[in-house]
């Protein structure tokens, strides 16, 4: 039985330019047409062992091979490379091209043409990418206010961008499209938000007219000992709101959450917990519950202070 053909190490896992590999004698065109290789883009191939149809990094590696020198991976794809995953599984790779640059169209590539000075480009993980600051600037000007705020919050939380620097960058580019949206986002941005759903929940409550909450508040007991950290808090009223993601359903997390919730209640806190369904499918009921809790605690506070001896 013949042994399988040896795969050159350089071609084993990462995408590569077929024409270059053939010119270097690493492979033949006949081999590339065989079942061991996937053609990702024109002249870009990957071995079947490295092929994952929904692996965005693989697609970024492939697209980068075709980019002109002055172009860069950008937008949600750049955010992904900076450690912020806002992508659906089949999302195309977003790239920024100067207006004079050329790139063949492809379903897996989403091209935006824009000025892209050298100062807004860098290399990260071996790939040409917009700087984290330029990435936040671009994403904060796109889509809905909620989507833009989620993206900026996530990049700020990742600590690859700082809010003062993003504000200064926006001030330095006052005529760019989408600046009114970005200014709204900058007024709402919260670097302490730990997930897109936390940002959505926070915006939902703000848009309903509820007072701003403190994000990631540390709760202490009467002796000053740490009890727990809550997602959103109104410390003066001892009301907290938390978003429960799927990981909270795991047994270890569940037990920890029960103990933590009991400790918060013992410290005098009223804690409301919400899921994605509450935020996305029952927003009015969610707002009503939080508003009622705040009213209840405010009435208790007023009653206690009015009736307390002087």
JSON list of N, CA and C in Angstrom, two decimals, residues 100-132:
[
{"chain": "A", "resi": 100, "resn": "UNK", "atom": "N", "xyz": [-7.52, 54.12, -3.84]},
{"chain": "A", "resi": 100, "resn": "UNK", "atom": "CA", "xyz": [-6.78, 53.78, -5.07]},
{"chain": "A", "resi": 100, "resn": "UNK", "atom": "C", "xyz": [-6.36, 52.31, -5.11]},
{"chain": "A", "resi": 101, "resn": "UNK", "atom": "N", "xyz": [-6.52, 51.57, -4.02]},
{"chain": "A", "resi": 101, "resn": "UNK", "atom": "CA", "xyz": [-6.09, 50.17, -3.98]},
{"chain": "A", "resi": 101, "resn": "UNK", "atom": "C", "xyz": [-7.13, 49.27, -4.65]},
{"chain": "A", "resi": 102, "resn": "UNK", "atom": "N", "xyz": [-6.71, 48.09, -5.05]},
{"chain": "A", "resi": 102, "resn": "UNK", "atom": "CA", "xyz": [-7.59, 47.15, -5.73]},
{"chain": "A", "resi": 102, "resn": "UNK", "atom": "C", "xyz": [-7.55, 45.80, -5.05]},
{"chain": "A", "resi": 103, "resn": "UNK", "atom": "N", "xyz": [-8.71, 45.14, -4.99]},
{"chain": "A", "resi": 103, "resn": "UNK", "atom": "CA", "xyz": [-8.81, 43.79, -4.43]},
{"chain": "A", "resi": 103, "resn": "UNK", "atom": "C", "xyz": [-10.01, 43.11, -5.06]},
{"chain": "A", "resi": 104, "resn": "UNK", "atom": "N", "xyz": [-9.83, 41.89, -5.53]},
{"chain": "A", "resi": 104, "resn": "UNK", "atom": "CA", "xyz": [-10.93, 41.16, -6.17]},
{"chain": "A", "resi": 104, "resn": "UNK", "atom": "C", "xyz": [-12.04, 40.90, -5.17]},
{"chain": "A", "resi": 105, "resn": "UNK", "atom": "N", "xyz": [-13.27, 41.04, -5.62]},
{"chain": "A", "resi": 105, "resn": "UNK", "atom": "CA", "xyz": [-14.41, 40.80, -4.74]},
{"chain": "A", "resi": 105, "resn": "UNK", "atom": "C", "xyz": [-14.56, 39.32, -4.46]},
{"chain": "A", "resi": 106, "resn": "UNK", "atom": "N", "xyz": [-15.05, 39.03, -3.26]},
{"chain": "A", "resi": 106, "resn": "UNK", "atom": "CA", "xyz": [-15.27, 37.64, -2.85]},
{"chain": "A", "resi": 106, "resn": "UNK", "atom": "C", "xyz": [-16.29, 37.65, -1.73]},
{"chain": "A", "resi": 107, "resn": "UNK", "atom": "N", "xyz": [-17.11, 36.61, -1.65]},
{"chain": "A", "resi": 107, "resn": "UNK", "atom": "CA", "xyz": [-18.15, 36.54, -0.64]},
{"chain": "A", "resi": 107, "resn": "UNK", "atom": "C", "xyz": [-17.58, 36.53, 0.78]},
{"chain": "A", "resi": 108, "resn": "UNK", "atom": "N", "xyz": [-16.35, 36.09, 0.92]},
{"chain": "A", "resi": 108, "resn": "UNK", "atom": "CA", "xyz": [-15.73, 36.01, 2.25]},
{"chain": "A", "resi": 108, "resn": "UNK", "atom": "C", "xyz": [-14.97, 37.28, 2.62]},
{"chain": "A", "resi": 109, "resn": "UNK", "atom": "N", "xyz": [-15.07, 38.32, 1.79]},
{"chain": "A", "resi": 109, "resn": "UNK", "atom": "CA", "xyz": [-14.35, 39.57, 2.05]},
{"chain": "A", "resi": 109, "resn": "UNK", "atom": "C", "xyz": [-15.33, 40.73, 1.96]},
{"chain": "A", "resi": 110, "resn": "UNK", "atom": "N", "xyz": [-15.33, 41.57, 2.98]},
{"chain": "A", "resi": 110, "resn": "UNK", "atom": "CA", "xyz": [-16.16, 42.78, 2.98]},
{"chain": "A", "resi": 110, "resn": "UNK", "atom": "C", "xyz": [-15.23, 43.98, 2.96]},
{"chain": "A", "resi": 111, "resn": "UNK", "atom": "N", "xyz": [-15.30, 44.74, 1.87]},
{"chain": "A", "resi": 111, "resn": "UNK", "atom": "CA", "xyz": [-14.36, 45.84, 1.65]},
{"chain": "A", "resi": 111, "resn": "UNK", "atom": "C", "xyz": [-15.00, 47.17, 1.98]},
{"chain": "A", "resi": 112, "resn": "UNK", "atom": "N", "xyz": [-14.30, 47.99, 2.75]},
{"chain": "A", "resi": 112, "resn": "UNK", "atom": "CA", "xyz": [-14.67, 49.38, 2.97]},
{"chain": "A", "resi": 112, "resn": "UNK", "atom": "C", "xyz": [-13.51, 50.24, 2.49]},
{"chain": "A", "resi": 113, "resn": "UNK", "atom": "N", "xyz": [-13.83, 51.27, 1.73]},
{"chain": "A", "resi": 113, "resn": "UNK", "atom": "CA", "xyz": [-12.78, 52.16, 1.23]},
{"chain": "A", "resi": 113, "resn": "UNK", "atom": "C", "xyz": [-12.76, 53.42, 2.08]},
{"chain": "A", "resi": 114, "resn": "UNK", "atom": "N", "xyz": [-11.58, 53.73, 2.54]},
{"chain": "A", "resi": 114, "resn": "UNK", "atom": "CA", "xyz": [-11.43, 54.87, 3.45]},
{"chain": "A", "resi": 114, "resn": "UNK", "atom": "C", "xyz": [-9.97, 55.26, 3.52]},
{"chain": "A", "resi": 115, "resn": "UNK", "atom": "N", "xyz": [-9.73, 56.49, 3.95]},
{"chain": "A", "resi": 115, "resn": "UNK", "atom": "CA", "xyz": [-8.36, 56.90, 4.23]},
{"chain": "A", "resi": 115, "resn": "UNK", "atom": "C", "xyz": [-7.78, 56.01, 5.33]},
{"chain": "A", "resi": 116, "resn": "UNK", "atom": "N", "xyz": [-6.55, 55.57, 5.13]},
{"chain": "A", "resi": 116, "resn": "UNK", "atom": "CA", "xyz": [-5.93, 54.68, 6.10]},
{"chain": "A", "resi": 116, "resn": "UNK", "atom": "C", "xyz": [-4.45, 55.03, 6.21]},
{"chain": "A", "resi": 117, "resn": "UNK", "atom": "N", "xyz": [-4.14, 56.06, 6.98]},
{"chain": "A", "resi": 117, "resn": "UNK", "atom": "CA", "xyz": [-2.74, 56.46, 7.12]},
{"chain": "A", "resi": 117, "resn": "UNK", "atom": "C", "xyz": [-1.91, 55.38, 7.81]},
{"chain": "A", "resi": 118, "resn": "UNK", "atom": "N", "xyz": [-0.62, 55.45, 7.61]},
{"chain": "A", "resi": 118, "resn": "UNK", "atom": "CA", "xyz": [0.28, 54.46, 8.19]},
{"chain": "A", "resi": 118, "resn": "UNK", "atom": "C", "xyz": [0.13, 54.39, 9.72]},
{"chain": "A", "resi": 119, "resn": "UNK", "atom": "N", "xyz": [-0.16, 55.52, 10.35]},
{"chain": "A", "resi": 119, "resn": "UNK", "atom": "CA", "xyz": [-0.29, 55.55, 11.81]},
{"chain": "A", "resi": 119, "resn": "UNK", "atom": "C", "xyz": [-1.50, 54.76, 12.31]},
{"chain": "A", "resi": 120, "resn": "UNK", "atom": "N", "xyz": [-2.44, 54.45, 11.42]},
{"chain": "A", "resi": 120, "resn": "UNK", "atom": "CA", "xyz": [-3.63, 53.68, 11.79]},
{"chain": "A", "resi": 120, "resn": "UNK", "atom": "C", "xyz": [-3.49, 52.20, 11.47]},
{"chain": "A", "resi": 121, "resn": "UNK", "atom": "N", "xyz": [-2.31, 51.80, 10.97]},
{"chain": "A", "resi": 121, "resn": "UNK", "atom": "CA", "xyz": [-2.07, 50.40, 10.63]},
{"chain": "A", "resi": 121, "resn": "UNK", "atom": "C", "xyz": [-0.96, 49.83, 11.50]},
{"chain": "A", "resi": 122, "resn": "UNK", "atom": "N", "xyz": [-1.06, 48.55, 11.80]},
{"chain": "A", "resi": 122, "resn": "UNK", "atom": "CA", "xyz": [-0.01, 47.88, 12.53]},
{"chain": "A", "resi": 122, "resn": "UNK", "atom": "C", "xyz": [-0.03, 46.41, 12.13]},
{"chain": "A", "resi": 123, "resn": "UNK", "atom": "N", "xyz": [0.80, 45.62, 12.76]},
{"chain": "A", "resi": 123, "resn": "UNK", "atom": "CA", "xyz": [0.76, 44.16, 12.57]},
{"chain": "A", "resi": 123, "resn": "UNK", "atom": "C", "xyz": [0.48, 43.53, 13.92]},
{"chain": "A", "resi": 124, "resn": "UNK", "atom": "N", "xyz": [-0.45, 42.61, 13.93]},
{"chain": "A", "resi": 124, "resn": "UNK", "atom": "CA", "xyz": [-0.83, 41.94, 15.17]},
{"chain": "A", "resi": 124, "resn": "UNK", "atom": "C", "xyz": [-1.03, 40.47, 14.86]},
{"chain": "A", "resi": 125, "resn": "UNK", "atom": "N", "xyz": [-0.32, 39.60, 15.57]},
{"chain": "A", "resi": 125, "resn": "UNK", "atom": "CA", "xyz": [-0.40, 38.18, 15.26]},
{"chain": "A", "resi": 125, "resn": "UNK", "atom": "C", "xyz": [0.09, 37.87, 13.86]},
{"chain": "A", "resi": 126, "resn": "UNK", "atom": "N", "xyz": [1.01, 38.71, 13.35]},
{"chain": "A", "resi": 126, "resn": "UNK", "atom": "CA", "xyz": [1.55, 38.48, 12.02]},
{"chain": "A", "resi": 126, "resn": "UNK", "atom": "C", "xyz": [0.70, 39.01, 10.89]},
{"chain": "A", "resi": 127, "resn": "UNK", "atom": "N", "xyz": [-0.41, 39.67, 11.19]},
{"chain": "A", "resi": 127, "resn": "UNK", "atom": "CA", "xyz": [-1.33, 40.13, 10.15]},
{"chain": "A", "resi": 127, "resn": "UNK", "atom": "C", "xyz": [-1.42, 41.65, 10.12]},
{"chain": "A", "resi": 128, "resn": "UNK", "atom": "N", "xyz": [-1.66, 42.24, 8.94]},
{"chain": "A", "resi": 128, "resn": "UNK", "atom": "CA", "xyz": [-1.88, 43.69, 8.86]},
{"chain": "A", "resi": 128, "resn": "UNK", "atom": "C", "xyz": [-3.27, 44.01, 9.39]},
{"chain": "A", "resi": 129, "resn": "UNK", "atom": "N", "xyz": [-3.35, 44.90, 10.36]},
{"chain": "A", "resi": 129, "resn": "UNK", "atom": "CA", "xyz": [-4.62, 45.17, 11.02]},
{"chain": "A", "resi": 129, "resn": "UNK", "atom": "C", "xyz": [-4.67, 46.64, 11.41]},
{"chain": "A", "resi": 130, "resn": "UNK", "atom": "N", "xyz": [-5.88, 47.19, 11.46]},
{"chain": "A", "resi": 130, "resn": "UNK", "atom": "CA", "xyz": [-6.00, 48.55, 11.97]},
{"chain": "A", "resi": 130, "resn": "UNK", "atom": "C", "xyz": [-5.65, 48.56, 13.46]},
{"chain": "A", "resi": 131, "resn": "UNK", "atom": "N", "xyz": [-5.05, 49.63, 13.91]},
{"chain": "A", "resi": 131, "resn": "UNK", "atom": "CA", "xyz": [-4.71, 49.74, 15.32]},
{"chain": "A", "resi": 131, "resn": "UNK", "atom": "C", "xyz": [-5.98, 49.59, 16.16]},
{"chain": "A", "resi": 132, "resn": "UNK", "atom": "N", "xyz": [-5.81, 49.22, 17.41]},
{"chain": "A", "resi": 132, "resn": "UNK", "atom": "CA", "xyz": [-6.98, 49.08, 18.28]},
{"chain": "A", "resi": 132, "resn": "UNK", "atom": "C", "xyz": [-7.75, 50.39, 18.37]}
]
